[in-house]
Amino acid sequence: MQYPLEYDTFNFGVDMNPREYLDANKQKRLDDLFDFLRIPSVSAKSENKKDVQACAEWLSKQLNGIGIESKIMPTGGHPVVYGEKIVSPDNLTILYYGHYDVQPPEPLELWKTTPFEPLIEDGYIIARGATDDKGQLWTHVKALEAYLATGTELPVNVKLLMEGEEESGSENLERFIKDNAEMLKADIVVVSDSGQFGKDKPAVTYGLRGLAFVEVKITGPDRDLHSGSFGGSIANPINILGKIIGALHDENGKITIDGFYDDVKPLTNWEREQFAALPFNKDEYLAKTGSVGLFGDTDYTVLEQIWGRPTLDVNGITGGYQGEGAKTIIPSLATCKITMRLVADQDPMDICNKIEKHIKNICPDYVKCEVTKHGGARGVVVPTEGPWLEAAGEAIKSGFGIKPVFVKEGGSIPVVGTFKEVLGIDTLLLGWGQADDNAHSPNERFALKDFERGCYSALALIDEMSKVKV
Ligand code: BES
Ligand code: MN
Ligand code: MN
């Protein structure tokens, strides 16, 4: 298919059914997504605060435009866009969740395009947010539009909760959900913010890892010192931090923090068999990640490592002089950020406390050591059977022509646990993305084909879900 397609006027959907409407509005669907992608809604950076707000306003306007009454609701941070269309008290209610914020685009020099000027190349939409999560959440908005624009009665009630802080940890969303529990009441949550298992291998995700986040600051002398005059007598905080980081794993990749694995349940045989039954090719995996070799806890397969085991990663490290040439100093400071992926049953604050204790224990007393604990999100496991799953399976089959496989994912969507804990609602995780869509990386992309198949699956999902008996 060649894009842009030609279309003279927007097709208003008179005398069409929703499916025909999707068929007739391919270009418009994409044009609207491009407008969405043009807004640099980077939640992490204060310089983009206005853009995040503008994105919320744009989104809310879009929802209102298709007949979903919507408003922008403040939180302690970036706002939530909430919309709903209640058709009948007898209908089931679907709560759609997605996030309109995106990751920072840096490093810019590694992009082949400009991150907020979307374009199509070789069948891919390329832009920051293309797959995570604007492109994916857009499939549901467009499916709803297909109903509303054609005057087809929605067989379900719909509520939409679009968040602007997911990429920054959803810090204010739990409070928001608690405060608005009544408004958010629903029978099931639908989220498209994950991936397929591989090319043409659509998937339903039944588990996500959680996250715990700490920052470590080691202070040596109260200012940088001449390393000749003082070196050998005053400790270098970067040397010390390096040692601490090095001691967090053993040579097999196991985490050495006392009690870290206490709440980790062993993988069940059922799960190990499920994972083992999925096709996995080491060389393809290495190629996909651009890596030369595998590393990890050798007691586990790769899928077990990323779906069923916790991790610890240093995300960034700073300290000392990194400018041109040499500078002979004992730096005053060394800092690093550490995140740990958690599996179900590990508690983020408990893990933060354990790493704090561990680091304080091994850090020598001739430097100052501070650990800031940010907490995080629990891992989640959602049901693997039941009528919702069957409905999802049918919907995906309708959009992709293939039945989905069941997978877990290593990433985190903090709010999924909150939906269960606070509202008592299960979540269906239907992802249209691919592991090599470059989420969080330069050249983020979303295959046009996956966007299209996502739209048709989202459309079929509405009808399939309406038939579920609760
Ligand atoms: N869409 C991802 C989560 C995800 C990643 C699901 C891979 C399935 C596979 C989400 O936008 C994300 O990046 N979440 C963050 C959460 C964190 C900031 C608390 C993550 O996983 O790092
Ligand atoms: Mn996401
Ligand atoms: Mn993300």
Short mmCIF file of C-alpha atoms and ligand atoms in Angstrom, two decimals:
data_model
loop_
_atom_site.label_atom_id
_atom_site.label_comp_id
_atom_site.label_asym_id
_atom_site.label_seq_id
_atom_site.Cartn_x
_atom_site.Cartn_y
_atom_site.Cartn_z
CA MET A 1 0.00 0.00 0.00
CA GLN A 2 1.26 3.46 -0.84
CA TYR A 3 0.88 6.28 1.63
CA PRO A 4 -0.38 8.93 1.59
CA LEU A 5 -3.52 7.43 0.12
CA GLU A 6 -5.72 9.75 -1.81
CA TYR A 7 -8.89 10.84 -0.23
CA ASP A 8 -10.96 13.78 -1.32
CA THR A 9 -13.06 14.36 1.71
CA PHE A 10 -13.36 12.82 5.08
CA ASN A 11 -15.88 10.03 4.84
CA PHE A 12 -18.59 10.70 7.35
CA GLY A 13 -19.75 7.15 7.56
CA VAL A 14 -23.31 7.56 6.45
CA ASP A 15 -24.73 4.22 5.32
CA MET A 16 -21.71 2.26 6.43
CA ASN A 17 -21.10 -0.27 9.12
CA PRO A 18 -18.12 0.25 11.46
CA ARG A 19 -15.91 -2.10 9.50
CA GLU A 20 -16.61 -0.37 6.22
CA TYR A 21 -15.90 2.89 7.99
CA LEU A 22 -12.46 1.64 9.00
CA ASP A 23 -11.89 0.49 5.40
CA ALA A 24 -12.91 3.89 4.06
CA ASN A 25 -10.85 6.02 6.43
CA LYS A 26 -7.34 4.54 6.37
CA GLN A 27 -5.62 7.79 5.53
CA LYS A 28 -7.64 9.91 7.92
CA ARG A 29 -6.90 7.46 10.71
CA LEU A 30 -3.21 7.86 10.04
CA ASP A 31 -3.33 11.64 9.61
CA ASP A 32 -4.93 11.99 13.02
CA LEU A 33 -2.32 9.71 14.58
CA PHE A 34 0.40 11.86 13.00
CA ASP A 35 -1.09 14.96 14.66
CA PHE A 36 -0.96 13.08 17.96
CA LEU A 37 2.66 12.05 17.37
CA ARG A 38 3.70 15.61 16.55
CA ILE A 39 3.10 16.74 20.13
CA PRO A 40 6.28 16.22 22.19
CA SER A 41 4.54 15.01 25.33
CA VAL A 42 7.67 13.96 27.21
CA SER A 43 6.53 13.50 30.80
CA ALA A 44 9.99 13.27 32.33
CA LYS A 45 11.20 16.74 31.36
CA SER A 46 9.89 19.94 32.90
CA GLU A 47 10.65 21.83 29.68
CA ASN A 48 7.89 19.78 28.01
CA LYS A 49 5.25 20.45 30.64
CA LYS A 50 3.29 22.71 28.26
CA ASP A 51 3.47 20.10 25.51
CA VAL A 52 2.11 17.41 27.81
CA GLN A 53 -0.77 19.73 28.69
CA ALA A 54 -1.31 20.54 24.99
CA CYS A 55 -1.37 16.83 24.23
CA ALA A 56 -4.02 16.25 26.89
CA GLU A 57 -6.10 19.05 25.40
CA TRP A 58 -5.70 17.72 21.88
CA LEU A 59 -6.70 14.23 22.98
CA SER A 60 -9.70 15.43 24.92
CA LYS A 61 -10.83 17.43 21.91
CA GLN A 62 -10.50 14.38 19.69
CA LEU A 63 -12.64 12.33 22.04
CA ASN A 64 -15.29 15.02 22.22
CA GLY A 65 -15.14 15.26 18.43
CA ILE A 66 -16.13 11.63 17.98
CA GLY A 67 -18.88 11.82 20.56
CA ILE A 68 -17.13 10.62 23.69
CA GLU A 69 -17.70 13.21 26.38
CA SER A 70 -14.33 13.97 27.82
CA LYS A 71 -12.54 16.20 30.26
CA ILE A 72 -9.06 16.95 31.48
CA MET A 73 -8.66 16.09 35.12
CA PRO A 74 -5.79 17.37 37.24
CA THR A 75 -3.56 15.07 39.29
CA GLY A 76 -0.57 15.98 41.42
CA GLY A 77 1.42 15.85 38.17
CA HIS A 78 0.44 15.72 34.51
CA PRO A 79 -3.30 15.57 33.90
CA VAL A 80 -5.49 12.61 33.10
CA VAL A 81 -7.77 12.70 30.08
CA TYR A 82 -11.01 10.97 30.94
CA GLY A 83 -13.86 10.21 28.58
CA GLU A 84 -16.96 8.10 28.65
CA LYS A 85 -19.93 7.02 26.63
CA ILE A 86 -22.57 5.31 28.72
CA VAL A 87 -25.16 3.72 26.47
CA SER A 88 -27.24 1.68 28.87
CA PRO A 89 -27.03 0.49 32.48
CA ASP A 90 -27.60 -3.03 31.12
CA ASN A 91 -24.43 -2.98 29.03
CA LEU A 92 -21.06 -4.20 30.19
CA THR A 93 -18.55 -1.43 30.77
CA ILE A 94 -15.05 -1.45 29.32
CA LEU A 95 -12.41 0.80 30.82
CA TYR A 96 -9.68 1.55 28.29
CA TYR A 97 -6.33 2.66 29.66
CA GLY A 98 -3.46 4.11 27.66
CA HIS A 99 -0.73 6.71 28.11
CA TYR A 100 -0.31 9.81 25.99
CA ASP A 101 3.11 10.68 27.41
CA VAL A 102 6.29 9.45 25.77
CA GLN A 103 9.91 8.79 26.66
CA PRO A 104 12.51 11.50 26.04
CA PRO A 105 13.74 11.20 22.45
CA GLU A 106 17.46 11.55 23.23
CA PRO A 107 20.02 10.78 21.90
CA LEU A 108 18.79 12.81 18.93
CA GLU A 109 21.85 12.20 16.79
CA LEU A 110 20.99 8.52 16.56
CA TRP A 111 17.61 9.18 14.94
CA LYS A 112 17.47 8.87 11.16
CA THR A 113 14.44 11.18 11.28
CA THR A 114 13.16 13.87 13.63
CA PRO A 115 11.38 12.23 16.58
CA PHE A 116 8.32 14.47 16.54
CA GLU A 117 7.97 14.72 12.78
CA PRO A 118 6.35 11.36 12.03
CA LEU A 119 6.78 9.81 8.63
CA ILE A 120 6.31 6.49 6.93
CA GLU A 121 9.25 4.52 5.67
CA ASP A 122 9.36 0.90 4.51
CA GLY A 123 5.96 0.20 5.99
CA TYR A 124 6.73 1.71 9.39
CA ILE A 125 5.41 4.78 11.14
CA ILE A 126 8.53 6.36 12.65
CA ALA A 127 8.25 8.75 15.59
CA ARG A 128 8.65 8.87 19.35
CA GLY A 129 5.46 7.32 20.76
CA ALA A 130 4.60 5.44 17.54
CA THR A 131 4.32 2.12 19.36
CA ASP A 132 4.60 3.27 23.01
CA ASP A 133 1.82 4.15 23.41
CA LYS A 134 0.15 6.67 21.12
CA GLY A 135 -0.13 4.38 18.10
CA GLN A 136 -1.50 1.53 20.15
CA LEU A 137 -4.03 3.51 22.14
CA TRP A 138 -5.16 5.18 18.92
CA THR A 139 -6.43 1.83 17.57
CA HIS A 140 -9.10 1.78 20.28
CA VAL A 141 -10.10 5.40 19.78
CA LYS A 142 -10.50 4.78 16.06
CA ALA A 143 -12.50 1.60 16.64
CA LEU A 144 -14.88 3.56 18.85
CA GLU A 145 -15.06 6.32 16.24
CA ALA A 146 -16.10 3.71 13.67
CA TYR A 147 -19.13 2.87 15.80
CA LEU A 148 -20.07 6.41 16.67
CA ALA A 149 -19.52 7.97 13.24
CA THR A 150 -21.68 5.38 11.53
CA GLY A 151 -24.48 5.78 14.04
CA THR A 152 -24.08 2.15 15.08
CA GLU A 153 -25.19 1.65 18.65
CA LEU A 154 -22.28 0.71 20.90
CA PRO A 155 -23.08 -2.65 22.50
CA VAL A 156 -21.00 -1.73 25.57
CA ASN A 157 -20.45 1.30 27.78
CA VAL A 158 -16.98 2.71 27.43
CA LYS A 159 -14.73 4.69 29.73
CA LEU A 160 -11.30 5.92 28.72
CA LEU A 161 -8.50 6.78 31.11
CA MET A 162 -5.52 8.30 29.33
CA GLU A 163 -2.56 9.04 31.51
CA GLY A 164 0.29 11.53 31.07
CA GLU A 165 2.84 10.11 33.51
CA GLU A 166 3.26 6.45 32.74
CA GLU A 167 6.79 6.84 31.44
CA SER A 168 7.68 8.59 34.68
CA GLY A 169 6.30 5.90 36.95
CA SER A 170 2.58 6.86 37.23
CA GLU A 171 3.28 8.42 40.58
CA ASN A 172 -0.03 10.25 40.91
CA LEU A 173 -2.35 7.74 39.31
CA GLU A 174 -3.05 5.54 42.30
CA ARG A 175 -4.31 8.55 44.25
CA PHE A 176 -6.41 9.59 41.23
CA ILE A 177 -7.96 6.15 40.92
CA LYS A 178 -8.75 6.00 44.63
CA ASP A 179 -10.36 9.44 44.46
CA ASN A 180 -12.38 8.56 41.36
CA ALA A 181 -13.20 4.93 42.03
CA GLU A 182 -16.90 5.39 41.41
CA MET A 183 -16.38 7.13 38.08
CA LEU A 184 -14.00 4.38 36.93
CA LYS A 185 -16.18 1.41 37.83
CA ALA A 186 -16.09 -1.12 35.01
CA ASP A 187 -16.27 -4.82 34.26
CA ILE A 188 -12.90 -5.13 32.59
CA VAL A 189 -9.88 -2.99 31.70
CA VAL A 190 -8.37 -3.11 28.21
CA VAL A 191 -4.78 -1.99 27.64
CA SER A 192 -2.79 -2.05 24.42
CA ASP A 193 0.69 -1.09 25.56
CA SER A 194 2.65 -4.29 25.07
CA GLY A 195 3.83 -6.41 22.18
CA GLN A 196 3.25 -9.38 19.96
CA PHE A 197 5.48 -12.38 20.51
CA GLY A 198 7.09 -11.92 17.11
CA LYS A 199 6.29 -11.08 13.50
CA ASP A 200 2.72 -12.18 12.80
CA LYS A 201 2.53 -13.72 16.27
CA PRO A 202 -0.08 -11.70 18.12
CA ALA A 203 -0.15 -12.25 21.85
CA VAL A 204 -2.16 -11.76 24.96
CA THR A 205 0.07 -10.81 27.88
CA TYR A 206 -0.83 -12.32 31.23
CA GLY A 207 2.02 -11.06 33.37
CA LEU A 208 4.16 -7.95 33.72
CA ARG A 209 7.13 -7.33 35.94
CA GLY A 210 7.09 -4.62 38.58
CA LEU A 211 9.73 -2.07 39.37
CA ALA A 212 11.67 -0.63 42.31
CA PHE A 213 13.79 2.49 41.93
CA VAL A 214 16.61 3.88 44.09
CA GLU A 215 19.33 6.49 43.69
CA VAL A 216 22.71 6.16 45.35
CA LYS A 217 25.01 9.03 46.21
CA ILE A 218 28.54 8.52 47.48
CA THR A 219 30.33 11.61 48.77
CA GLY A 220 34.07 11.68 49.39
CA PRO A 221 35.86 14.98 50.02
CA ASP A 222 33.65 18.06 50.18
CA ARG A 223 35.10 19.28 46.84
CA ASP A 224 37.21 17.83 44.03
CA LEU A 225 40.81 17.42 45.20
CA HIS A 226 44.15 17.29 43.41
CA SER A 227 44.72 13.56 42.95
CA GLY A 228 48.46 13.98 43.27
CA SER A 229 48.42 15.91 46.50
CA PHE A 230 45.78 13.75 48.16
CA GLY A 231 45.49 10.55 46.13
CA GLY A 232 46.11 7.41 48.16
CA SER A 233 44.98 8.97 51.41
CA ILE A 234 41.43 10.13 50.64
CA ALA A 235 38.99 7.67 49.06
CA ASN A 236 37.63 8.24 45.58
CA PRO A 237 33.82 7.97 45.62
CA ILE A 238 33.70 6.75 42.01
CA ASN A 239 36.05 3.90 42.85
CA ILE A 240 33.85 3.05 45.81
CA LEU A 241 30.61 3.26 43.83
CA GLY A 242 32.12 1.03 41.16
CA LYS A 243 32.92 -1.57 43.79
CA ILE A 244 29.46 -1.37 45.28
CA ILE A 245 27.81 -1.79 41.89
CA GLY A 246 30.14 -4.64 41.03
CA ALA A 247 29.16 -6.45 44.20
CA LEU A 248 25.43 -6.39 43.47
CA HIS A 249 25.60 -9.45 41.19
CA ASP A 250 27.61 -12.65 41.45
CA GLU A 251 29.41 -14.11 38.45
CA ASN A 252 26.29 -16.07 37.40
CA GLY A 253 24.12 -12.99 37.30
CA LYS A 254 22.35 -13.65 40.62
CA ILE A 255 21.62 -10.63 42.76
CA THR A 256 23.55 -10.69 46.02
CA ILE A 257 21.29 -8.46 48.14
CA ASP A 258 20.23 -10.19 51.36
CA GLY A 259 16.63 -11.37 51.10
CA PHE A 260 16.16 -10.13 47.54
CA TYR A 261 14.65 -13.43 46.36
CA ASP A 262 12.67 -14.13 49.57
CA ASP A 263 9.27 -13.46 48.00
CA VAL A 264 10.05 -14.76 44.53
CA LYS A 265 7.95 -17.80 43.79
CA PRO A 266 9.66 -20.50 41.76
CA LEU A 267 8.35 -20.83 38.21
CA THR A 268 5.73 -23.52 37.97
CA ASN A 269 6.22 -26.46 35.65
CA TRP A 270 3.17 -25.33 33.71
CA GLU A 271 4.81 -21.98 33.02
CA ARG A 272 8.17 -23.43 32.15
CA GLU A 273 6.45 -25.71 29.65
CA GLN A 274 4.44 -22.82 28.20
CA PHE A 275 7.55 -20.72 27.75
CA ALA A 276 9.53 -23.62 26.31
CA ALA A 277 6.78 -24.29 23.76
CA LEU A 278 7.19 -20.81 22.26
CA PRO A 279 9.63 -20.56 19.39
CA PHE A 280 12.84 -18.87 20.50
CA ASN A 281 15.93 -18.42 18.43
CA LYS A 282 19.08 -17.21 20.14
CA ASP A 283 20.68 -15.71 17.02
CA GLU A 284 17.53 -13.82 16.07
CA TYR A 285 17.33 -12.55 19.62
CA LEU A 286 20.91 -11.34 19.53
CA ALA A 287 20.33 -9.70 16.15
CA LYS A 288 17.17 -8.03 17.44
CA THR A 289 19.08 -6.52 20.35
CA GLY A 290 22.28 -5.80 18.45
CA SER A 291 24.26 -7.75 21.06
CA VAL A 292 27.18 -10.11 20.67
CA GLY A 293 26.30 -12.53 23.45
CA LEU A 294 23.84 -13.54 26.12
CA PHE A 295 24.31 -12.97 29.81
CA GLY A 296 22.14 -13.99 32.72
CA ASP A 297 21.27 -16.42 35.45
CA THR A 298 22.20 -19.70 33.83
CA ASP A 299 19.59 -21.62 35.80
CA TYR A 300 16.95 -20.08 33.53
CA THR A 301 16.16 -19.84 29.83
CA VAL A 302 16.04 -16.40 28.23
CA LEU A 303 12.24 -16.20 28.33
CA GLU A 304 12.31 -17.28 31.96
CA GLN A 305 14.92 -14.64 32.69
CA ILE A 306 12.88 -11.79 31.23
CA TRP A 307 9.38 -12.91 32.14
CA GLY A 308 9.74 -14.75 35.38
CA ARG A 309 12.79 -13.48 37.24
CA PRO A 310 13.72 -10.21 38.93
CA THR A 311 16.66 -8.07 37.83
CA LEU A 312 18.86 -5.21 38.95
CA ASP A 313 20.19 -2.63 36.50
CA VAL A 314 22.19 0.54 36.88
CA ASN A 315 20.49 2.96 34.50
CA GLY A 316 23.00 5.74 34.71
CA ILE A 317 26.08 6.82 36.57
CA THR A 318 27.65 10.21 37.04
CA GLY A 319 30.68 11.67 38.72
CA GLY A 320 34.00 13.33 38.11
CA TYR A 321 35.37 14.81 34.93
CA GLN A 322 34.36 13.58 31.48
CA GLY A 323 35.26 16.59 29.37
CA GLU A 324 38.04 16.82 26.83
CA GLY A 325 41.52 15.80 27.86
CA ALA A 326 42.66 14.81 31.32
CA LYS A 327 41.82 16.20 34.71
CA THR A 328 43.64 14.70 37.66
CA ILE A 329 41.20 14.82 40.54
CA ILE A 330 39.67 12.85 43.31
CA PRO A 331 36.06 13.74 42.61
CA SER A 332 33.83 14.76 45.44
CA LEU A 333 30.76 12.88 44.25
CA ALA A 334 29.55 9.76 42.51
CA THR A 335 25.89 8.94 41.91
CA CYS A 336 23.89 6.30 40.15
CA LYS A 337 20.31 5.34 39.45
CA ILE A 338 19.28 1.73 39.94
CA THR A 339 16.05 0.05 38.93
CA MET A 340 15.07 -3.49 39.75
CA ARG A 341 12.43 -5.43 37.82
CA LEU A 342 10.26 -7.36 40.23
CA VAL A 343 8.07 -10.38 39.86
CA ALA A 344 4.69 -10.90 41.49
CA ASP A 345 4.81 -10.96 45.31
CA GLN A 346 7.93 -8.82 45.63
CA ASP A 347 7.05 -5.54 47.31
CA PRO A 348 8.76 -2.46 45.81
CA MET A 349 9.36 -0.65 49.13
CA ASP A 350 10.57 -3.82 50.81
CA ILE A 351 13.08 -4.27 47.99
CA CYS A 352 14.17 -0.61 48.28
CA ASN A 353 14.76 -1.15 52.00
CA LYS A 354 16.77 -4.30 51.34
CA ILE A 355 19.06 -2.69 48.78
CA GLU A 356 19.55 0.33 51.05
CA LYS A 357 20.59 -1.90 53.94
CA HIS A 358 22.89 -3.92 51.69
CA ILE A 359 24.63 -0.89 50.19
CA LYS A 360 25.03 0.80 53.57
CA ASN A 361 26.54 -2.41 54.89
CA ILE A 362 29.15 -2.79 52.21
CA CYS A 363 29.98 0.89 51.82
CA PRO A 364 33.14 1.74 53.81
CA ASP A 365 32.79 4.38 56.51
CA TYR A 366 35.44 6.69 55.06
CA VAL A 367 32.87 8.00 52.54
CA LYS A 368 29.28 9.19 52.99
CA CYS A 369 26.56 7.01 51.48
CA GLU A 370 22.98 8.09 50.80
CA VAL A 371 20.27 5.94 49.27
CA THR A 372 17.06 7.60 48.11
CA LYS A 373 14.19 5.14 47.89
CA HIS A 374 11.48 5.87 45.33
CA GLY A 375 9.42 2.70 45.68
CA GLY A 376 7.79 1.59 42.43
CA ALA A 377 5.14 -0.78 41.20
CA ARG A 378 4.30 -4.38 41.86
CA GLY A 379 4.46 -7.01 39.17
CA VAL A 380 1.12 -8.37 38.02
CA VAL A 381 -0.36 -11.60 36.81
CA VAL A 382 -3.80 -11.55 35.20
CA PRO A 383 -6.09 -14.52 34.51
CA THR A 384 -5.13 -16.83 31.66
CA GLU A 385 -8.57 -18.18 31.05
CA GLY A 386 -12.18 -17.14 31.18
CA PRO A 387 -14.68 -15.42 28.90
CA TRP A 388 -12.71 -12.15 28.59
CA LEU A 389 -9.69 -14.03 27.33
CA GLU A 390 -11.84 -15.89 24.85
CA ALA A 391 -13.33 -12.64 23.61
CA ALA A 392 -9.83 -11.22 23.22
CA GLY A 393 -8.72 -14.32 21.34
CA GLU A 394 -11.61 -14.01 18.89
CA ALA A 395 -11.01 -10.29 18.39
CA ILE A 396 -7.34 -10.83 17.62
CA LYS A 397 -8.18 -13.64 15.27
CA SER A 398 -10.54 -11.31 13.47
CA GLY A 399 -7.91 -8.57 13.10
CA PHE A 400 -4.79 -10.66 12.51
CA GLY A 401 -6.25 -13.84 11.05
CA ILE A 402 -4.27 -15.74 13.68
CA LYS A 403 -5.05 -16.81 17.24
CA PRO A 404 -2.85 -15.18 19.88
CA VAL A 405 -0.30 -16.96 22.04
CA PHE A 406 -0.03 -16.32 25.76
CA VAL A 407 3.06 -14.53 26.92
CA LYS A 408 4.42 -12.59 29.83
CA GLU A 409 6.42 -9.41 29.37
CA GLY A 410 9.41 -8.06 31.23
CA GLY A 411 8.25 -4.43 31.19
CA SER A 412 5.98 -2.71 33.67
CA ILE A 413 2.67 -0.87 33.49
CA PRO A 414 2.28 0.34 37.07
CA VAL A 415 -1.46 0.99 36.97
CA VAL A 416 -2.45 -2.58 36.12
CA GLY A 417 -1.83 -3.67 39.71
CA THR A 418 -3.76 -0.65 40.96
CA PHE A 419 -6.81 -1.54 38.87
CA LYS A 420 -6.94 -4.89 40.61
CA GLU A 421 -6.07 -3.69 44.11
CA VAL A 422 -8.21 -0.55 44.24
CA LEU A 423 -11.05 -1.25 41.81
CA GLY A 424 -11.00 -5.05 41.86
CA ILE A 425 -10.92 -5.19 38.05
CA ASP A 426 -8.87 -7.52 35.86
CA THR A 427 -7.01 -6.24 32.84
CA LEU A 428 -6.73 -7.59 29.32
CA LEU A 429 -3.30 -6.80 27.90
CA LEU A 430 -3.50 -6.87 24.12
CA GLY A 431 -0.35 -5.57 22.50
CA TRP A 432 0.08 -4.78 18.82
CA GLY A 433 3.76 -3.77 19.03
CA GLN A 434 6.96 -5.69 18.31
CA ALA A 435 10.06 -6.14 20.45
CA ASP A 436 12.11 -4.43 17.74
CA ASP A 437 9.84 -1.39 17.45
CA ASN A 438 12.55 0.52 19.35
CA ALA A 439 10.38 1.62 22.24
CA HIS A 440 12.45 3.95 24.48
CA SER A 441 15.18 3.92 21.82
CA PRO A 442 16.06 6.08 18.86
CA ASN A 443 13.98 5.46 15.71
CA GLU A 444 10.89 4.22 17.51
CA ARG A 445 8.51 2.73 14.99
CA PHE A 446 5.22 0.92 14.58
CA ALA A 447 4.48 -1.23 11.55
CA LEU A 448 1.59 0.18 9.55
CA LYS A 449 0.37 -3.36 9.21
CA ASP A 450 0.30 -3.76 13.00
CA PHE A 451 -1.48 -0.46 13.41
CA GLU A 452 -4.09 -1.55 10.89
CA ARG A 453 -4.52 -5.02 12.35
CA GLY A 454 -4.71 -3.43 15.78
CA CYS A 455 -7.57 -1.19 14.63
CA TYR A 456 -9.56 -4.11 13.25
CA SER A 457 -8.89 -6.20 16.35
CA ALA A 458 -9.96 -3.30 18.56
CA LEU A 459 -13.14 -3.05 16.53
CA ALA A 460 -13.92 -6.76 16.81
CA LEU A 461 -13.12 -6.62 20.52
CA ILE A 462 -16.05 -4.29 21.20
CA ASP A 463 -18.51 -6.75 19.75
CA GLU A 464 -16.84 -9.82 21.29
CA MET A 465 -16.75 -8.25 24.74
CA SER A 466 -20.39 -7.25 24.59
CA LYS A 467 -21.28 -10.96 24.44
CA VAL A 468 -19.42 -11.86 27.63
CA LYS A 469 -21.61 -13.08 30.48
CA VAL A 470 -20.38 -11.87 33.84
N1 BES B 1 4.69 0.00 27.41
C1 BES B 1 5.71 -0.06 28.42
C2 BES B 1 5.61 -1.31 29.25
C3 BES B 1 5.97 -2.57 28.52
C4 BES B 1 7.24 -2.72 28.00
C5 BES B 1 5.05 -3.57 28.40
C6 BES B 1 7.57 -3.86 27.32
C7 BES B 1 5.38 -4.71 27.73
C8 BES B 1 6.63 -4.85 27.19
C9 BES B 1 5.58 1.15 29.32
O1 BES B 1 5.34 2.33 28.62
C10 BES B 1 6.87 1.36 30.06
O2 BES B 1 7.85 1.65 29.43
N2 BES B 1 6.83 1.26 31.37
C11 BES B 1 7.92 1.62 32.19
C12 BES B 1 7.36 1.84 33.56
C13 BES B 1 8.28 2.50 34.53
C14 BES B 1 8.67 3.89 34.11
C15 BES B 1 7.65 2.51 35.89
C16 BES B 1 8.95 0.51 32.19
O3 BES B 1 8.61 -0.68 32.06
O4 BES B 1 10.13 0.83 32.30
MN MN B 2 3.89 2.12 27.24
MN MN B 3 7.30 2.96 27.78
#
